[in-house]
Amino acid sequence: MRILTIESTCDETAAAIVTDSFEVLSSVVASQEALHQEFKGVVPEIAARAHVQTILPVIDETLKRAGLSLSDLDAIAVANEPGLAGSLLVGVVAAKALCVAHNIPLVAVNHLQAHIFACRLAAQRDVFPCVGLIASGGHSNLYCCQSPLEFEPLGGTIDDAAGEAFDKVAAMLNLSYPGGPAISKAAENGDPQAFAFPRPLLKDTNILDFSFSGLKTAVRYQIAGQGQVDFSELNLSDQTVADVAASFQTAVVDCLVGKSLLALKRTGLGVLCVGGGVAANHLLRERLQHACTEVGAELHIAPMALCTDNAVMGAIAIERLQRDLIEDLSLDINPGLRRIGGVT
Ligand code: KG4
Ligand code: ZN
């Protein structure tokens, strides 16, 4: 079986062709980074328009690289939740049109489940049940994942996502977008103890939630005080930028690692799977490895190429196909987190 998977939840237009034995025949990711750079964050309207322009060329290129044509496909899968409404719509409409034209099944993909499934793909074996940590630009959530398709929420951010905090702090420091890689690079020359930024909710062992908004504000106050400020005119020294980046990054990583360990303890599970763009962070990867070794837990972090948004992780569609979970043309987008079937 060959399945075309489509991903357009945020600012990457991606497609891949995977087989029912999880072989990846081709994968294409068209990033919109250059379009959003100027705004230091994703502009939803620009993202949706760019998806419209890019989706068919990306699908064509994916087929070309696999040496296949649309008539060789057995199904098409598309991420329909959660994400930006306009972005999701483009992928879902494209998938529906191609399914109708070629009379093949349509499969829905939950983007968050897909981020965790990236760990399953890399491990090349079952990794469930596990605790799942998804840390990305839009989400910072912990789940008890009984199976690839059964996620029970354990906790999540009560305000900003971790990646969003990276992006906003990078903007304050006049670093490039996306902020995660830029902060990580700047932090290489910085002292992680230079500034004592808060670790919100970390000491509260009753909850598995995150909060990154106050941490972001603490950085702002540290570098610019409380009044109105034009960050482009701050003129911070390279060393200060490096120290802020290192101290901020360590604070975020402390929170993500601390709550992940707490989730393992709380659930009694011995496996932690980590996905999403922030999982590409080297310090987070190192610290999680160290922490899991200490408590004897098995750790699976998505490989770098599968941390940020991609369509390969849409191979989770195979799990749905195997359970006859096929959609009809009434398939809708579900941008929010609260109403996702079985996942909140
Ligand atoms: O998963 P993703 O591609 O898109 C969403 O679903 O949101 O994640 C993008 C986020 C951005 O906020 C970006 O700054 C962050 O992942 N990110 C990182 C790193 N690489 C990307 N954050 C920290 N360290 C990194 N190396
Ligand atoms: Zn994502």
Coordinates of C-alpha atoms and ligand atoms in Angstrom, one line a residue:
M1 CA 0.0 0.0 0.0
R2 CA 1.2 3.5 -0.8
I3 CA -0.2 6.5 1.0
L4 CA 0.3 10.1 0.3
T5 CA 0.3 12.2 3.5
I6 CA -0.3 15.9 3.5
E7 CA 0.7 18.3 6.3
S8 CA -0.2 22.0 6.3
T9 CA -1.2 22.7 9.9
C10 CA 1.1 25.8 10.4
D11 CA 3.8 27.2 8.2
E12 CA 5.3 24.2 6.5
T13 CA 3.7 22.7 3.4
A14 CA 4.7 19.1 3.3
A15 CA 3.9 15.8 1.6
A16 CA 5.3 12.3 1.8
I17 CA 4.6 8.9 0.4
V18 CA 4.8 6.0 2.9
T19 CA 4.0 2.4 2.7
D20 CA 2.0 0.2 5.1
S21 CA 5.3 -1.2 6.4
F22 CA 6.3 2.4 7.3
E23 CA 8.8 2.7 4.5
V24 CA 9.3 6.3 3.4
L25 CA 9.4 6.5 -0.4
S26 CA 9.7 10.3 -0.6
S27 CA 9.3 13.4 1.6
V28 CA 9.2 17.1 0.7
V29 CA 8.9 20.0 3.1
A30 CA 8.5 23.6 1.8
S31 CA 9.2 25.9 4.7
Q32 CA 7.6 29.4 4.8
E33 CA 10.3 30.7 7.2
A34 CA 11.4 33.4 4.8
L35 CA 7.9 34.8 4.5
H36 CA 7.4 35.1 8.3
Q37 CA 10.9 36.2 9.2
E38 CA 10.1 39.9 8.8
F39 CA 7.2 39.5 11.4
K40 CA 9.2 37.3 13.7
G41 CA 6.3 34.9 14.0
V42 CA 3.8 33.1 11.8
V43 CA 1.2 35.4 10.2
P44 CA -1.9 33.1 9.6
E45 CA -3.2 34.8 6.5
I46 CA 0.3 34.8 4.8
A47 CA 0.7 31.1 5.8
A48 CA -2.7 30.1 4.3
R49 CA -1.9 31.9 1.0
A50 CA 1.5 30.4 0.8
H51 CA 0.0 26.9 1.3
V52 CA -2.4 27.5 -1.6
Q53 CA 0.5 28.4 -3.9
T54 CA 2.8 25.6 -2.7
I55 CA 0.6 22.6 -2.0
L56 CA 0.2 21.2 -5.6
P57 CA 3.9 21.7 -6.5
V58 CA 4.9 20.0 -3.2
I59 CA 2.6 17.0 -4.0
D60 CA 4.0 16.8 -7.6
E61 CA 7.6 16.9 -6.3
T62 CA 6.8 14.2 -3.7
L63 CA 5.3 11.9 -6.4
K64 CA 8.2 12.6 -8.8
R65 CA 10.8 11.7 -6.1
A66 CA 9.1 8.4 -5.4
G67 CA 8.7 7.7 -9.2
L68 CA 5.0 7.4 -8.8
S69 CA 1.8 9.0 -10.2
L70 CA -1.4 9.8 -8.4
S71 CA -3.0 6.6 -9.8
D72 CA -0.4 4.5 -7.9
L73 CA -1.7 5.7 -4.6
D74 CA -4.0 3.6 -2.3
A75 CA -5.1 6.4 0.1
I76 CA -4.4 10.0 1.0
A77 CA -4.0 11.2 4.5
V78 CA -4.2 14.8 5.8
A79 CA -3.6 16.5 9.1
N80 CA -7.0 18.1 9.9
E81 CA -6.4 19.0 13.6
P82 CA -5.1 21.0 15.4
G83 CA -3.5 24.0 13.7
L84 CA -4.2 27.3 12.0
A85 CA -7.7 27.3 10.4
G86 CA -6.7 28.7 7.0
S87 CA -3.6 26.5 6.8
L88 CA -5.5 23.3 7.7
L89 CA -8.2 24.1 5.2
V90 CA -5.7 24.1 2.3
G91 CA -4.4 20.6 3.1
V92 CA -7.9 19.2 3.8
V93 CA -9.4 20.6 0.6
A94 CA -6.5 19.3 -1.5
A95 CA -6.7 15.9 0.0
K96 CA -10.5 15.6 -0.5
A97 CA -10.2 16.7 -4.1
L98 CA -7.5 14.2 -5.0
C99 CA -9.4 11.4 -3.2
V100 CA -12.6 12.1 -5.1
A101 CA -10.7 12.4 -8.4
H102 CA -8.9 9.1 -7.9
N103 CA -11.6 7.3 -5.9
I104 CA -9.3 6.4 -3.0
P105 CA -9.9 6.5 0.8
L106 CA -9.3 9.7 2.8
V107 CA -7.6 9.4 6.2
A108 CA -7.5 12.0 8.9
V109 CA -4.4 12.7 10.9
N110 CA -4.2 14.4 14.3
H111 CA -1.0 16.5 14.2
L112 CA -0.1 16.0 17.8
Q113 CA -0.5 12.2 17.6
A114 CA 1.7 12.4 14.5
H115 CA 4.4 14.3 16.4
I116 CA 4.6 11.4 18.9
F117 CA 4.4 8.8 16.1
A118 CA 7.6 10.2 14.7
C119 CA 9.3 8.4 17.7
R120 CA 7.6 5.1 16.7
L121 CA 8.8 5.5 13.1
A122 CA 12.4 6.2 14.3
A123 CA 12.4 3.3 16.8
Q124 CA 11.0 0.9 14.1
R125 CA 9.1 -0.9 16.8
D126 CA 6.2 -0.4 19.1
V127 CA 6.8 2.3 21.8
F128 CA 3.4 2.4 23.3
P129 CA 2.1 2.8 26.0
C130 CA 4.3 5.8 26.8
V131 CA 4.2 9.3 28.2
G132 CA 4.2 11.7 25.2
L133 CA 5.7 15.2 25.4
I134 CA 4.9 17.5 22.5
A135 CA 6.8 20.8 22.6
S136 CA 6.3 22.9 19.6
G137 CA 5.5 26.4 18.4
G138 CA 1.8 25.9 19.1
H139 CA 1.7 23.3 21.9
S140 CA 3.4 22.1 25.0
N141 CA 1.5 19.1 26.2
L142 CA 2.0 15.9 28.2
Y143 CA -0.2 12.8 27.4
C144 CA -0.6 9.3 28.6
C145 CA -0.5 7.6 25.2
Q146 CA -2.0 4.1 25.5
S147 CA -1.6 3.5 21.8
P148 CA -0.8 5.6 18.7
L149 CA -4.4 6.8 18.6
E150 CA -5.4 6.9 22.3
F151 CA -4.0 9.9 24.1
E152 CA -5.2 11.0 27.5
P153 CA -4.2 14.5 28.5
L154 CA -2.0 14.8 31.6
G155 CA -1.2 18.5 31.4
G156 CA -0.3 21.3 29.1
T157 CA 0.6 24.9 28.9
I158 CA -1.8 27.3 30.6
D159 CA -0.6 30.2 28.4
D160 CA 2.3 30.2 25.8
A161 CA 3.8 27.1 24.2
A162 CA 7.5 26.5 24.7
G163 CA 8.4 27.2 21.1
E164 CA 6.3 30.4 21.1
A165 CA 8.4 31.6 24.1
F166 CA 11.6 30.8 22.2
D167 CA 10.3 32.8 19.2
K168 CA 9.2 35.8 21.3
V169 CA 12.4 35.9 23.4
A170 CA 14.5 35.6 20.2
A171 CA 12.6 38.6 18.8
M172 CA 13.4 40.6 22.0
L173 CA 17.1 39.7 21.5
N174 CA 17.0 40.7 17.9
L175 CA 17.8 37.1 16.8
S176 CA 16.3 35.5 13.7
Y177 CA 13.0 33.6 13.3
P178 CA 12.3 30.8 14.2
G179 CA 13.7 31.6 17.6
G180 CA 14.5 28.1 18.8
P181 CA 17.6 27.4 16.7
A182 CA 18.7 31.1 17.1
I183 CA 18.5 31.0 20.9
S184 CA 20.2 27.6 21.0
K185 CA 23.1 28.9 18.9
A186 CA 23.5 32.2 20.9
A187 CA 23.4 30.2 24.1
E188 CA 26.5 28.2 23.1
N189 CA 28.6 31.2 24.3
G190 CA 26.4 32.1 27.3
D191 CA 26.4 31.4 31.0
P192 CA 23.1 29.5 31.9
Q193 CA 23.4 30.8 35.4
A194 CA 23.9 34.5 34.5
F195 CA 20.2 35.3 35.1
A196 CA 17.9 33.6 37.6
F197 CA 14.8 33.4 35.5
P198 CA 11.7 31.7 37.0
R199 CA 10.7 28.0 36.4
P200 CA 7.0 28.5 36.5
L201 CA 4.9 25.7 38.1
L202 CA 8.0 23.5 38.3
K203 CA 7.9 23.1 42.1
D204 CA 4.2 22.3 42.2
T205 CA 4.3 18.5 42.0
N206 CA 0.6 18.3 42.0
I207 CA 0.2 19.4 38.4
L208 CA 1.7 18.6 35.1
D209 CA 1.0 21.9 33.5
F210 CA 3.5 24.4 32.0
S211 CA 3.5 28.2 32.0
F212 CA 5.9 30.1 29.8
S213 CA 4.3 33.5 29.6
G214 CA 5.7 34.8 32.9
L215 CA 9.2 33.5 32.0
K216 CA 9.0 35.5 28.7
T217 CA 8.0 38.6 30.7
A218 CA 10.9 38.1 33.2
V219 CA 13.3 38.1 30.2
R220 CA 11.7 41.3 29.0
Y221 CA 12.0 43.0 32.3
Q222 CA 15.6 41.9 32.7
I223 CA 16.7 43.3 29.3
A224 CA 14.4 46.3 28.9
G225 CA 12.7 47.2 32.2
Q226 CA 8.9 47.7 32.4
G227 CA 8.2 50.6 30.1
Q228 CA 7.5 50.8 26.4
V229 CA 10.6 49.8 24.4
D230 CA 11.8 49.3 20.9
F231 CA 13.8 46.1 21.1
S232 CA 15.6 46.9 17.9
E233 CA 17.3 49.8 19.7
L234 CA 18.4 48.0 22.8
N235 CA 22.0 47.5 21.8
L236 CA 22.7 44.5 24.1
S237 CA 26.3 43.2 24.0
D238 CA 26.8 39.9 22.3
Q239 CA 27.7 38.5 25.8
T240 CA 24.5 39.7 27.3
V241 CA 22.5 38.2 24.5
A242 CA 24.3 34.9 24.9
D243 CA 23.8 34.9 28.7
V244 CA 20.1 35.7 28.4
A245 CA 19.7 33.0 25.7
A246 CA 21.5 30.4 27.8
S247 CA 19.6 31.3 31.1
F248 CA 16.2 31.4 29.3
Q249 CA 16.9 28.1 27.4
T250 CA 17.9 26.4 30.7
A251 CA 14.8 27.6 32.4
V252 CA 12.5 26.2 29.7
V253 CA 14.4 22.9 29.6
D254 CA 14.2 22.6 33.4
C255 CA 10.4 22.9 33.2
L256 CA 10.0 20.4 30.3
V257 CA 12.3 17.8 31.8
G258 CA 10.9 18.2 35.3
K259 CA 7.3 17.7 34.3
S260 CA 8.1 14.9 32.0
L261 CA 9.8 13.0 34.8
L262 CA 6.8 13.8 37.0
A263 CA 4.5 12.4 34.3
L264 CA 6.5 9.1 34.2
K265 CA 6.3 8.8 38.0
R266 CA 2.6 9.7 38.1
T267 CA 1.6 7.2 35.3
G268 CA 4.0 4.5 36.3
L269 CA 5.0 4.2 32.6
G270 CA 8.6 3.5 31.8
V271 CA 8.8 5.0 28.3
L272 CA 8.9 8.7 27.3
C273 CA 8.4 9.8 23.7
V274 CA 9.2 13.4 22.7
G275 CA 8.3 15.3 19.6
G276 CA 7.6 18.7 18.1
G277 CA 10.0 21.5 17.0
V278 CA 11.4 22.2 20.4
A279 CA 12.5 18.6 20.7
A280 CA 15.2 19.6 18.2
N281 CA 16.8 21.6 21.0
H282 CA 20.2 20.0 21.9
L283 CA 20.1 20.9 25.6
L284 CA 16.7 19.5 25.9
R285 CA 17.8 16.3 24.2
E286 CA 20.9 15.9 26.4
R287 CA 19.0 16.7 29.6
L288 CA 16.2 14.3 28.8
Q289 CA 18.7 11.5 28.0
H290 CA 20.5 12.1 31.3
A291 CA 17.2 12.3 33.3
C292 CA 15.7 9.1 31.8
T293 CA 18.9 7.2 32.3
E294 CA 18.9 8.2 36.0
V295 CA 15.3 6.9 36.5
G296 CA 15.7 3.9 34.3
A297 CA 13.2 5.1 31.7
E298 CA 13.3 4.4 28.0
L299 CA 13.6 7.6 25.9
H300 CA 12.6 8.1 22.3
I301 CA 13.1 11.6 20.9
A302 CA 12.0 12.2 17.3
P303 CA 15.1 12.4 15.0
M304 CA 15.9 16.0 14.1
A305 CA 14.3 15.9 10.6
L306 CA 11.1 14.7 12.2
C307 CA 10.9 17.2 15.1
T308 CA 9.7 20.2 13.1
D309 CA 6.6 19.8 11.0
N310 CA 6.9 17.2 8.2
A311 CA 4.5 14.8 6.4
V312 CA 6.5 11.6 7.2
M313 CA 4.9 11.5 10.7
G314 CA 1.6 11.4 8.9
A315 CA 2.4 7.7 8.5
I316 CA 0.2 7.3 11.6
A317 CA -2.6 7.2 9.0
I318 CA -1.6 3.5 8.5
E319 CA -2.8 2.8 12.1
R320 CA -6.1 4.4 11.2
L321 CA -6.4 2.5 7.9
Q322 CA -5.8 -0.7 9.7
R323 CA -8.7 0.1 12.0
D324 CA -10.9 1.1 9.0
L325 CA -11.0 4.7 10.2
I326 CA -11.8 6.2 6.8
E327 CA -13.3 9.7 6.4
D328 CA -15.9 10.9 3.9
L329 CA -16.1 14.3 2.3
S330 CA -17.7 15.8 5.5
L331 CA -14.3 15.7 7.1
D332 CA -13.8 19.1 8.7
I333 CA -10.9 21.0 10.1
N334 CA -10.5 21.2 13.9
P335 CA -8.2 24.1 14.7
G336 CA -8.5 24.1 18.4
L337 CA -7.2 21.7 21.0
R338 CA -10.3 21.3 23.2
R339 CA -12.5 19.3 20.9
I340 CA -10.0 16.8 19.5
G341 CA -11.5 13.3 19.6
G342 CA -9.9 11.7 22.6
V343 CA -7.2 14.3 22.7
T344 CA -7.5 17.7 24.4
Ligands
KG4_1 O1 6.6 21.5 15.5 P1 6.9 22.8 14.8 O2 7.6 22.8 13.5 O3 5.6 23.6 14.5 C1 4.4 23.6 15.3 O4 3.6 22.6 15.2 O5 4.3 24.6 16.1 O6 7.6 23.7 15.9 C2 8.1 25.0 15.6 C3 8.7 25.6 16.9 C4 9.2 27.0 16.7 O7 8.6 27.7 17.8 C5 10.7 26.9 16.8 O8 11.3 28.1 17.4 C6 10.9 25.7 17.7 O9 9.9 24.8 17.3 N1 12.2 25.1 17.5 C7 13.1 25.1 18.5 C8 14.3 24.5 17.9 N2 14.0 24.3 16.6 C9 12.8 24.7 16.4 N3 13.0 25.4 19.8 C10 14.1 25.2 20.6 N4 15.3 24.8 20.1 C11 15.4 24.4 18.8 N5 16.6 23.9 18.3
ZN2 ZN 3.9 20.6 14.8

